[in-house]
């Protein structure tokens, strides 16, 4: 698999990368590294094409390259490195596509909601870090028009927020901070459907947990101040 150095940056190079990815029917230890690199380079070329070559992004849409990436995410035999690269590459696309039409196409693609709802192995720290980063990248992009793609009217749910809140008390400070960014961004939209939603469980429970967390932090701070006073 020729993925390390695509035909520089060109439409032909992008087509070659996509055709190689699409042709893969099995995943094993021998080709995992090549698949990871090909996915990475494909996303890099799409970002470049969004700014420099309309044909690349048109081909990206026409061939539903996101669907191809999902094939690797769903693969039962897929190495966790492939899943991480898919998450990273989609995050890169979300963060770096510049044209409004490109962003609209990307966020309206069903693959994005599938990634949000995918059952990853969250026992792996690297999976959690990349997954929450993806959710934050999405949240930062949201406006009152784009948020419609992530609200589930049928089940009255907002998976982007509900999945992020699973990590509100994660042991890693970076993860907790990312969740707060997501919450603040979603709340800042003042979308009425979301306002109504967060007033009921399980979303309202977040505020209870946040208040408890802040209380514990204040108690720790108070104890440290008292210790300092005693020692001085």
Coordinates of N, CA and C in Angstrom, one line a residue:
X1 N 0.9 -1.2 0.0 CA 0.0 0.0 0.0 C 0.9 1.2 0.0
X2 N 0.8 2.0 -1.0 CA 1.6 3.2 -1.2 C 0.9 4.4 -0.5
X3 N 1.2 4.5 0.9 CA 0.4 5.5 1.6 C 1.4 6.6 2.2
X4 N 2.7 6.3 2.3 CA 3.6 7.2 3.0 C 3.7 8.5 2.3
X5 N 3.7 8.5 1.0 CA 4.0 9.7 0.2 C 3.1 9.8 -1.0
X6 N 1.8 10.3 -0.9 CA 0.9 10.3 -2.0 C 1.5 11.1 -3.1
X7 N 0.9 11.0 -4.3 CA 1.5 11.8 -5.4 C 1.4 13.2 -5.1
X8 N 2.3 13.6 -4.2 CA 2.3 14.9 -3.6 C 0.8 15.3 -3.2
X9 N 0.4 16.5 -3.5 CA -0.9 16.9 -3.2 C -1.6 17.1 -4.5
X10 N -2.5 16.2 -4.9 CA -3.2 16.3 -6.2 C -4.5 15.4 -6.1
X11 N -5.3 15.7 -7.1 CA -6.6 14.9 -7.2 C -6.2 13.5 -7.5
X12 N -5.2 13.2 -8.3 CA -4.8 11.9 -8.7 C -4.3 11.1 -7.4
X13 N -3.5 11.8 -6.6 CA -3.1 11.2 -5.4 C -4.2 10.9 -4.4
X14 N -5.2 11.7 -4.4 CA -6.4 11.4 -3.5 C -7.1 10.2 -4.0
X15 N -7.4 10.2 -5.3 CA -8.1 9.0 -5.9 C -7.3 7.7 -5.6
X16 N -6.0 7.8 -5.7 CA -5.2 6.6 -5.5 C -5.4 6.1 -4.0
X17 N -5.3 7.1 -3.1 CA -5.5 6.7 -1.7 C -6.9 6.1 -1.4
X18 N -7.9 6.7 -2.0 CA -9.3 6.2 -1.8 C -9.4 4.8 -2.4
X19 N -8.9 4.6 -3.6 CA -9.1 3.3 -4.2 C -8.4 2.2 -3.5
X20 N -7.2 2.5 -2.9 CA -6.5 1.5 -2.1 C -7.3 1.2 -0.8
X21 N -7.9 2.2 -0.2 CA -8.7 1.9 1.0 C -9.9 1.1 0.7
X22 N -10.6 1.5 -0.4 CA -11.8 0.8 -0.8 C -11.6 -0.6 -1.1
X23 N -10.4 -0.9 -1.7 CA -10.1 -2.3 -2.1 C -9.8 -3.2 -1.0
X24 N -9.5 -2.7 0.2 CA -9.1 -3.6 1.3 C -10.3 -4.4 1.8
X25 N -10.2 -5.7 1.8 CA -11.3 -6.6 2.2 C -11.0 -7.3 3.6
X26 N -9.7 -7.4 3.9 CA -9.4 -8.0 5.2 C -8.4 -7.1 6.0
X27 N -8.4 -7.3 7.3 CA -7.5 -6.5 8.1 C -6.8 -7.5 9.0
X28 N -5.4 -7.4 8.9 CA -4.6 -8.3 9.8 C -3.4 -7.5 10.2
X29 N -2.5 -8.2 11.0 CA -1.4 -7.5 11.5 C -0.4 -7.0 10.4
X30 N -0.4 -7.7 9.3 CA 0.5 -7.3 8.2 C 0.1 -6.0 7.5
X31 N -1.2 -5.7 7.5 CA -1.6 -4.5 6.7 C -2.2 -3.4 7.6
X32 N -2.2 -3.6 8.9 CA -2.7 -2.6 9.8 C -2.0 -1.3 9.8
X33 N -0.7 -1.3 9.8 CA 0.1 -0.1 9.8 C -0.2 0.7 8.5
X34 N -0.3 0.0 7.4 CA -0.5 0.6 6.1 C -1.9 1.3 6.0
X35 N -2.9 0.6 6.6 CA -4.3 1.1 6.7 C -4.3 2.4 7.5
X36 N -3.6 2.4 8.7 CA -3.6 3.6 9.5 C -3.0 4.8 8.8
X37 N -1.9 4.5 8.1 CA -1.3 5.6 7.4 C -2.1 6.1 6.2
X38 N -2.8 5.2 5.5 CA -3.6 5.6 4.4 C -4.8 6.4 4.8
X39 N -5.4 6.1 6.0 CA -6.5 6.8 6.5 C -6.0 8.2 6.9
X40 N -4.9 8.3 7.5 CA -4.3 9.6 7.9 C -4.1 10.5 6.7
X41 N -3.4 9.9 5.6 CA -3.1 10.7 4.4 C -4.3 11.1 3.7
X42 N -5.4 10.3 3.7 CA -6.6 10.6 3.0 C -7.2 11.8 3.6
X43 N -7.3 11.9 4.9 CA -7.9 13.1 5.6 C -7.0 14.3 5.3
X44 N -5.7 14.1 5.3 CA -4.8 15.3 5.0 C -5.1 15.8 3.6
X45 N -5.3 14.9 2.7 CA -5.6 15.4 1.3 C -6.9 16.1 1.2
X46 N -7.9 15.6 1.9 CA -9.3 16.2 1.9 C -9.2 17.6 2.4
X47 N -8.5 17.8 3.5 CA -8.3 19.2 4.0 C -7.6 20.1 3.0
X48 N -6.5 19.6 2.4 CA -5.8 20.3 1.4 C -6.8 20.6 0.2
X49 N -7.5 19.6 -0.2 CA -8.4 19.8 -1.4 C -9.5 20.8 -1.1
X50 N -10.0 20.9 0.2 CA -11.0 21.9 0.5 C -10.5 23.3 0.3
X51 N -9.2 23.5 0.4 CA -8.7 24.9 0.2 C -8.1 25.1 -1.2
X52 N -7.7 24.0 -1.9 CA -7.0 24.1 -3.1 C -7.5 23.4 -4.4
X53 N -8.4 22.4 -4.2 CA -8.8 21.6 -5.3 C -10.2 21.1 -5.1
X54 N -11.2 21.7 -5.7 CA -12.6 21.4 -5.5 C -12.8 19.9 -5.9
X55 N -12.1 19.4 -6.9 CA -12.3 18.1 -7.4 C -12.1 17.0 -6.3
X56 N -11.2 17.3 -5.4 CA -11.0 16.3 -4.3 C -12.2 16.2 -3.4
X57 N -12.7 17.4 -3.0 CA -13.8 17.3 -2.1 C -15.1 16.8 -2.8
X58 N -15.2 17.1 -4.0 CA -16.4 16.6 -4.8 C -16.3 15.0 -4.8
X59 N -15.1 14.5 -5.0 CA -14.9 13.1 -5.1 C -15.1 12.5 -3.7
X60 N -14.7 13.2 -2.7 CA -14.9 12.8 -1.3 C -16.4 12.6 -1.0
X61 N -17.2 13.5 -1.5 CA -18.6 13.4 -1.3 C -19.2 12.3 -2.2
X62 N -18.9 12.3 -3.5 CA -19.4 11.4 -4.4 C -19.2 9.9 -4.0
X63 N -18.0 9.6 -3.5 CA -17.7 8.2 -3.1 C -18.0 7.9 -1.7
X64 N -18.5 8.9 -1.0 CA -18.9 8.8 0.5 C -17.7 8.1 1.2
X65 N -16.6 8.8 1.2 CA -15.3 8.3 1.8 C -15.5 8.1 3.3
X66 N -16.4 8.9 3.9 CA -16.7 8.7 5.3 C -17.3 7.3 5.6
X67 N -18.1 6.9 4.6 CA -18.6 5.5 4.7 C -17.5 4.5 4.7
X68 N -16.5 4.7 3.9 CA -15.4 3.8 3.8 C -14.6 3.8 5.1
X69 N -14.4 4.9 5.7 CA -13.8 5.0 7.0 C -14.6 4.2 8.1
X70 N -15.9 4.3 8.0 CA -16.7 3.6 9.0 C -16.6 2.1 8.8
X71 N -16.3 1.6 7.6 CA -16.1 0.2 7.4 C -14.9 -0.3 8.3
X72 N -13.9 0.5 8.4 CA -12.8 0.1 9.3 C -13.1 0.2 10.8
X73 N -14.0 1.2 11.1 CA -14.4 1.4 12.5 C -15.2 0.2 12.9
X74 N -16.1 -0.3 12.1 CA -17.0 -1.4 12.4 C -16.3 -2.8 12.4
X75 N -15.2 -2.9 11.7 CA -14.6 -4.2 11.5 C -14.3 -4.9 12.9
X76 N -14.8 -6.1 13.1 CA -14.7 -6.8 14.3 C -13.2 -7.1 14.6
X77 N -12.5 -7.4 13.5 CA -11.1 -7.8 13.7 C -10.1 -6.6 13.6
X78 N -10.7 -5.4 13.6 CA -9.9 -4.2 13.4 C -9.0 -3.9 14.6
X79 N -7.8 -3.6 14.4 CA -6.9 -3.2 15.5 C -7.3 -1.8 16.1
X80 N -7.1 -1.7 17.4 CA -7.5 -0.4 18.0 C -6.8 0.8 17.4
X81 N -5.6 0.6 16.8 CA -4.9 1.7 16.2 C -5.7 2.2 15.0
X82 N -6.4 1.3 14.3 CA -7.2 1.8 13.2 C -8.4 2.6 13.7
X83 N -9.0 2.2 14.7 CA -10.1 2.9 15.3 C -9.7 4.3 15.8
X84 N -8.5 4.4 16.4 CA -8.0 5.7 16.9 C -7.7 6.6 15.7
X85 N -7.2 6.0 14.6 CA -6.9 6.8 13.4 C -8.1 7.3 12.8
X86 N -9.2 6.5 12.7 CA -10.4 7.0 12.2 C -11.0 8.2 13.0
X87 N -10.9 8.0 14.3 CA -11.4 9.1 15.2 C -10.6 10.4 14.9
X88 N -9.2 10.2 14.9 CA -8.4 11.4 14.7 C -8.6 12.0 13.4
X89 N -8.7 11.2 12.3 CA -8.9 11.8 11.0 C -10.2 12.5 10.8
X90 N -11.3 12.0 11.4 CA -12.6 12.7 11.4 C -12.5 14.0 12.2
X91 N -11.8 14.0 13.3 CA -11.6 15.2 14.1 C -10.8 16.2 13.3
X92 N -9.8 15.8 12.6 CA -9.1 16.7 11.7 C -10.0 17.4 10.7
X93 N -10.8 16.6 10.1 CA -11.7 17.1 9.0 C -12.7 18.1 9.7
X94 N -13.2 17.8 10.8 CA -14.2 18.7 11.5 C -13.5 20.0 11.8
X95 N -12.3 19.9 12.3 CA -11.6 21.1 12.8 C -11.0 22.0 11.7
X96 N -10.7 21.4 10.5 CA -9.9 22.1 9.5 C -10.6 22.4 8.2
X97 N -11.8 21.8 7.9 CA -12.5 22.2 6.7 C -13.0 23.6 6.9
X98 N -12.7 24.4 5.8 CA -13.0 25.8 5.9 C -14.3 26.3 5.2
X99 N -14.6 25.7 4.1 CA -15.8 26.2 3.4 C -17.1 25.8 4.1
X100 N -18.0 26.7 4.1 CA -19.3 26.4 4.8 C -20.0 25.2 4.2
X101 N -20.0 25.0 2.9 CA -20.6 23.9 2.3 C -19.9 22.6 2.6
X102 N -18.6 22.6 2.8 CA -17.9 21.4 3.2 C -18.2 21.0 4.6
X103 N -18.3 22.0 5.5 CA -18.6 21.7 6.9 C -20.1 21.2 7.0
X104 N -21.0 21.8 6.2 CA -22.4 21.3 6.2 C -22.5 19.9 5.8
X105 N -21.8 19.6 4.7 CA -21.8 18.2 4.2 C -21.3 17.2 5.2
X106 N -20.2 17.6 5.8 CA -19.5 16.7 6.8 C -20.4 16.4 8.0
X107 N -20.9 17.5 8.6 CA -21.7 17.3 9.8 C -23.1 16.7 9.6
X108 N -23.6 16.8 8.3 CA -24.9 16.2 8.0 C -24.8 14.8 7.6
X109 N -23.5 14.3 7.5 CA -23.4 12.9 7.1 C -23.7 11.9 8.3
X110 N -24.5 10.9 8.0 CA -24.9 10.0 9.1 C -23.7 9.4 9.8
X111 N -22.6 9.3 9.2 CA -21.4 8.7 9.8 C -21.0 9.4 11.1
X112 N -21.2 10.7 11.1 CA -20.8 11.5 12.3 C -21.6 11.0 13.5
X113 N -22.9 10.9 13.4 CA -23.7 10.4 14.5 C -23.4 9.0 14.8
X114 N -23.0 8.2 13.8 CA -22.6 6.8 14.1 C -21.4 6.8 15.0
X115 N -20.4 7.6 14.7 CA -19.2 7.7 15.5 C -19.5 8.1 16.9
X116 N -20.4 9.1 17.0 CA -20.8 9.6 18.4 C -21.4 8.4 19.2
X117 N -22.2 7.6 18.6 CA -22.9 6.6 19.3 C -22.2 5.2 19.3
X118 N -21.0 5.2 18.7 CA -20.3 3.9 18.6 C -19.8 3.4 20.0
X119 N -19.9 2.1 20.1 CA -19.4 1.5 21.4 C -17.9 1.2 21.4
X120 N -17.2 2.2 21.7 CA -15.7 2.0 21.8 C -15.3 1.4 23.1
X121 N -14.1 0.8 23.2 CA -13.6 0.3 24.4 C -13.0 1.5 25.2
X122 N -13.8 2.0 26.1 CA -13.4 3.2 26.8 C -12.5 2.9 28.0
X123 N -12.1 1.6 28.1 CA -11.1 1.2 29.1 C -9.7 1.6 28.6
X124 N -9.6 1.9 27.3 CA -8.3 2.3 26.7 C -8.3 3.9 26.8
X125 N -7.3 4.4 27.5 CA -7.2 5.8 27.7 C -7.0 6.6 26.4
X126 N -6.3 6.0 25.4 CA -6.1 6.7 24.2 C -7.4 6.8 23.4
X127 N -8.2 5.8 23.5 CA -9.5 5.9 22.8 C -10.4 7.1 23.5
X128 N -10.4 7.1 24.8 CA -11.2 8.2 25.5 C -10.7 9.6 25.1
X129 N -9.3 9.7 25.1 CA -8.8 11.1 24.8 C -9.2 11.5 23.4
X130 N -9.0 10.6 22.4 CA -9.4 11.0 21.0 C -10.9 11.1 20.8
X131 N -11.6 10.3 21.5 CA -13.1 10.4 21.3 C -13.6 11.7 21.9
X132 N -13.2 12.1 23.1 CA -13.6 13.4 23.7 C -13.1 14.6 22.9
X133 N -11.9 14.4 22.3 CA -11.4 15.5 21.4 C -12.3 15.7 20.2
X134 N -12.8 14.6 19.7 CA -13.7 14.6 18.5 C -15.0 15.3 18.9
X135 N -15.6 14.9 20.1 CA -16.8 15.6 20.5 C -16.6 17.1 20.8
X136 N -15.5 17.4 21.3 CA -15.2 18.9 21.5 C -15.1 19.6 20.2
X137 N -14.4 19.0 19.2 CA -14.3 19.6 17.9 C -15.7 19.8 17.2
X138 N -16.6 18.8 17.4 CA -17.9 19.0 16.9 C -18.6 20.1 17.6
X139 N -18.6 20.1 19.0 CA -19.3 21.1 19.7 C -18.8 22.6 19.3
X140 N -17.5 22.7 19.1 CA -17.0 24.1 18.8 C -17.6 24.5 17.4
X141 N -17.8 23.6 16.6 CA -18.4 23.9 15.2 C -19.9 24.2 15.2
X142 N -20.6 23.8 16.2 CA -22.0 23.9 16.2 C -22.5 25.4 16.2
X143 N -23.6 25.6 15.5 CA -24.4 26.8 15.5 C -25.9 26.4 15.5
X144 N -26.8 27.3 15.5 CA -28.2 27.0 15.6 C -28.7 26.2 14.3
X145 N -28.0 26.3 13.2 CA -28.3 25.5 12.0 C -27.8 24.1 12.1
X146 N -26.5 24.0 12.5 CA -25.9 22.7 12.5 C -26.3 21.8 13.6
X147 N -26.8 22.3 14.7 CA -27.1 21.5 15.9 C -28.3 20.6 15.5
X148 N -29.1 20.9 14.5 CA -30.2 20.1 14.2 C -29.8 18.6 13.8
X149 N -28.6 18.5 13.3 CA -28.1 17.2 12.8 C -27.8 16.2 14.0
X150 N -27.7 16.8 15.2 CA -27.3 16.0 16.4 C -28.4 15.8 17.4
X151 N -29.5 16.4 17.2 CA -30.6 16.2 18.1 C -31.6 15.1 17.6
X152 N -31.8 14.1 18.5 CA -32.7 13.0 18.1 C -34.1 13.3 18.5
X153 N -34.9 13.8 17.6 CA -36.3 14.2 17.9 C -37.1 13.0 18.3
X154 N -36.9 11.9 17.7 CA -37.7 10.7 18.0 C -37.6 10.3 19.4
X155 N -36.3 10.3 19.9 CA -36.1 9.8 21.3 C -35.8 10.9 22.3
X156 N -36.0 12.2 21.8 CA -35.8 13.4 22.6 C -34.4 13.3 23.3
X157 N -33.4 13.1 22.5 CA -32.1 13.0 23.1 C -31.1 13.8 22.3
X158 N -30.0 14.1 22.9 CA -28.9 14.8 22.3 C -27.6 14.1 22.5
X159 N -27.3 13.0 21.7 CA -26.2 12.1 22.0 C -24.8 12.8 22.2
X160 N -24.6 13.9 21.4 CA -23.3 14.6 21.5 C -23.1 15.0 23.0
X161 N -24.1 15.5 23.6 CA -24.0 16.0 25.0 C -24.0 14.8 26.0
X162 N -25.0 13.9 25.8 CA -25.1 12.8 26.7 C -23.9 11.9 26.8
X163 N -23.2 11.7 25.6 CA -22.0 10.9 25.6 C -20.9 11.6 26.2
X164 N -20.8 12.9 26.0 CA -19.7 13.7 26.6 C -19.8 13.7 28.1
X165 N -21.1 13.7 28.7 CA -21.2 13.8 30.1 C -20.8 12.5 30.8
X166 N -20.6 11.5 30.1 CA -20.1 10.2 30.7 C -18.8 10.4 31.3
X167 N -18.1 11.4 30.8 CA -16.7 11.6 31.2 C -16.5 12.9 32.1
X168 N -17.6 13.4 32.7 CA -17.5 14.7 33.4 C -16.6 14.6 34.6
X169 N -16.5 13.4 35.2 CA -15.6 13.2 36.4 C -14.4 12.3 36.1
X170 N -14.0 12.3 34.9 CA -12.8 11.5 34.5 C -11.6 11.9 35.3
X171 N -10.7 10.9 35.5 CA -9.5 11.2 36.4 C -8.6 12.2 35.7
X172 N -8.6 12.2 34.4 CA -7.7 13.1 33.6 C -8.3 14.5 33.6
X173 N -7.5 15.5 34.0 CA -8.0 16.9 34.0 C -8.3 17.4 32.6
X174 N -7.5 17.0 31.6 CA -7.8 17.4 30.2 C -9.1 16.9 29.7
X175 N -9.5 15.7 30.1 CA -10.8 15.2 29.7 C -11.9 16.0 30.3
X176 N -11.8 16.2 31.6 CA -12.9 17.0 32.3 C -13.0 18.4 31.7
X177 N -11.9 19.0 31.4 CA -11.9 20.3 30.8 C -12.6 20.3 29.5
X178 N -12.3 19.3 28.7 CA -13.0 19.2 27.3 C -14.5 19.0 27.5
X179 N -14.9 18.2 28.5 CA -16.3 18.1 28.7 C -17.0 19.4 29.1
X180 N -16.3 20.2 29.9 CA -16.9 21.5 30.2 C -17.0 22.4 29.0
X181 N -16.0 22.4 28.2 CA -16.1 23.2 26.9 C -17.3 22.7 26.1
X182 N -17.5 21.4 26.0 CA -18.7 20.9 25.2 C -20.0 21.4 25.9
X183 N -20.1 21.3 27.2 CA -21.3 21.7 27.9 C -21.5 23.2 27.7
X184 N -20.5 24.0 27.9 CA -20.7 25.5 27.7 C -21.0 25.9 26.3
X185 N -20.4 25.2 25.3 CA -20.8 25.5 23.9 C -22.2 25.2 23.6
X186 N -22.6 24.0 24.0 CA -24.0 23.6 23.7 C -25.0 24.5 24.4
X187 N -24.7 24.9 25.7 CA -25.6 25.7 26.4 C -25.7 27.1 25.8
X188 N -24.6 27.6 25.2 CA -24.5 28.9 24.6 C -25.4 29.1 23.4
X189 N -25.8 27.9 22.8 CA -26.6 28.0 21.6 C -28.0 28.5 21.9
X190 N -28.4 28.2 23.1 CA -29.8 28.6 23.5 C -30.9 28.1 22.6
X191 N -30.6 26.9 22.1 CA -31.6 26.2 21.2 C -32.7 25.7 22.1
X192 N -33.9 26.0 21.9 CA -35.0 25.7 22.8 C -35.2 24.3 23.1
X193 N -35.0 23.4 22.0 CA -35.1 22.0 22.2 C -34.1 21.5 23.2
X194 N -32.9 22.0 23.2 CA -31.9 21.6 24.1 C -32.1 22.2 25.5
X195 N -32.6 23.4 25.6 CA -32.9 24.0 26.9 C -34.0 23.2 27.6
X196 N -35.0 22.7 26.8 CA -36.0 21.9 27.4 C -35.4 20.5 27.9
X197 N -34.5 20.0 27.1 CA -34.0 18.7 27.3 C -33.1 18.7 28.6
X198 N -32.3 19.7 28.8 CA -31.3 19.6 29.9 C -32.0 19.9 31.3
X199 N -33.3 20.2 31.2 CA -34.0 20.5 32.5 C -34.5 19.2 33.1
X200 N -34.3 18.1 32.4 CA -34.8 16.8 32.9 C -33.6 15.7 32.9
X201 N -33.8 14.7 33.7 CA -32.8 13.6 33.8 C -32.6 13.0 32.4
X202 N -31.4 12.5 32.1 CA -30.2 12.5 32.9 C -29.4 13.7 32.9
X203 N -29.7 14.7 32.0 CA -28.9 15.8 31.8 C -28.8 16.7 33.1
X204 N -30.0 16.9 33.7 CA -30.0 17.8 34.9 C -29.1 17.2 36.0
X205 N -28.9 15.9 36.0 CA -28.0 15.3 37.0 C -26.6 15.9 37.0
X206 N -26.2 16.3 35.8 CA -24.8 16.8 35.6 C -24.6 18.0 36.6
X207 N -25.6 18.9 36.7 CA -25.4 20.0 37.6 C -25.3 19.6 39.0
X208 N -26.0 18.6 39.4 CA -25.8 18.0 40.8 C -24.4 17.5 41.0
X209 N -23.9 16.7 40.0 CA -22.6 16.2 40.1 C -21.5 17.3 40.1
X210 N -21.8 18.3 39.3 CA -20.8 19.4 39.2 C -20.8 20.2 40.5
X211 N -22.0 20.4 41.1 CA -22.0 21.1 42.4 C -21.3 20.3 43.5
X212 N -21.4 19.0 43.5 CA -20.7 18.1 44.4 C -19.2 18.2 44.2
X213 N -18.8 18.1 43.0 CA -17.4 18.2 42.6 C -16.8 19.5 43.1
X214 N -17.5 20.6 42.9 CA -17.0 21.9 43.3 C -17.0 22.0 44.8
X215 N -17.9 21.4 45.5 CA -17.9 21.4 47.0 C -16.7 20.6 47.5
X216 N -16.4 19.5 46.9 CA -15.2 18.7 47.3 C -13.9 19.5 47.1
X217 N -13.9 20.3 45.9 CA -12.7 21.1 45.6 C -12.5 22.2 46.6
X218 N -13.7 22.8 47.0 CA -13.6 23.9 48.0 C -13.1 23.4 49.4
X219 N -13.6 22.2 49.7 CA -13.2 21.6 51.0 C -11.7 21.3 51.0
X220 N -11.2 20.8 49.9 CA -9.7 20.6 49.7 C -8.9 21.9 49.8
X221 N -9.5 22.9 49.2 CA -8.8 24.2 49.2 C -8.8 24.8 50.6
X222 N -9.9 24.6 51.3 CA -10.0 25.1 52.7 C -9.0 24.4 53.6
X223 N -8.9 23.1 53.4 CA -8.0 22.3 54.2 C -6.5 22.8 54.0
X224 N -6.2 23.0 52.7 CA -4.8 23.5 52.4 C -4.5 24.9 53.0
X225 N -5.5 25.7 53.0 CA -5.4 27.1 53.6 C -5.1 27.0 55.1
X226 N -5.9 26.1 55.7 CA -5.8 25.9 57.2 C -4.4 25.3 57.5
X227 N -4.0 24.4 56.7 CA -2.6 23.8 56.9 C -1.6 24.9 56.8
X228 N -1.7 25.7 55.8 CA -0.7 26.8 55.6 C -0.7 27.7 56.7
X229 N -1.9 28.1 57.3 CA -2.0 29.0 58.4 C -1.3 28.4 59.6
X230 N -1.5 27.1 59.9 CA -0.9 26.4 61.0 C 0.6 26.4 60.9
X231 N 1.1 26.2 59.7 CA 2.5 26.1 59.5 C 3.3 27.4 59.5
X232 N 2.5 28.5 59.3 CA 3.2 29.8 59.1 C 3.2 30.5 60.5

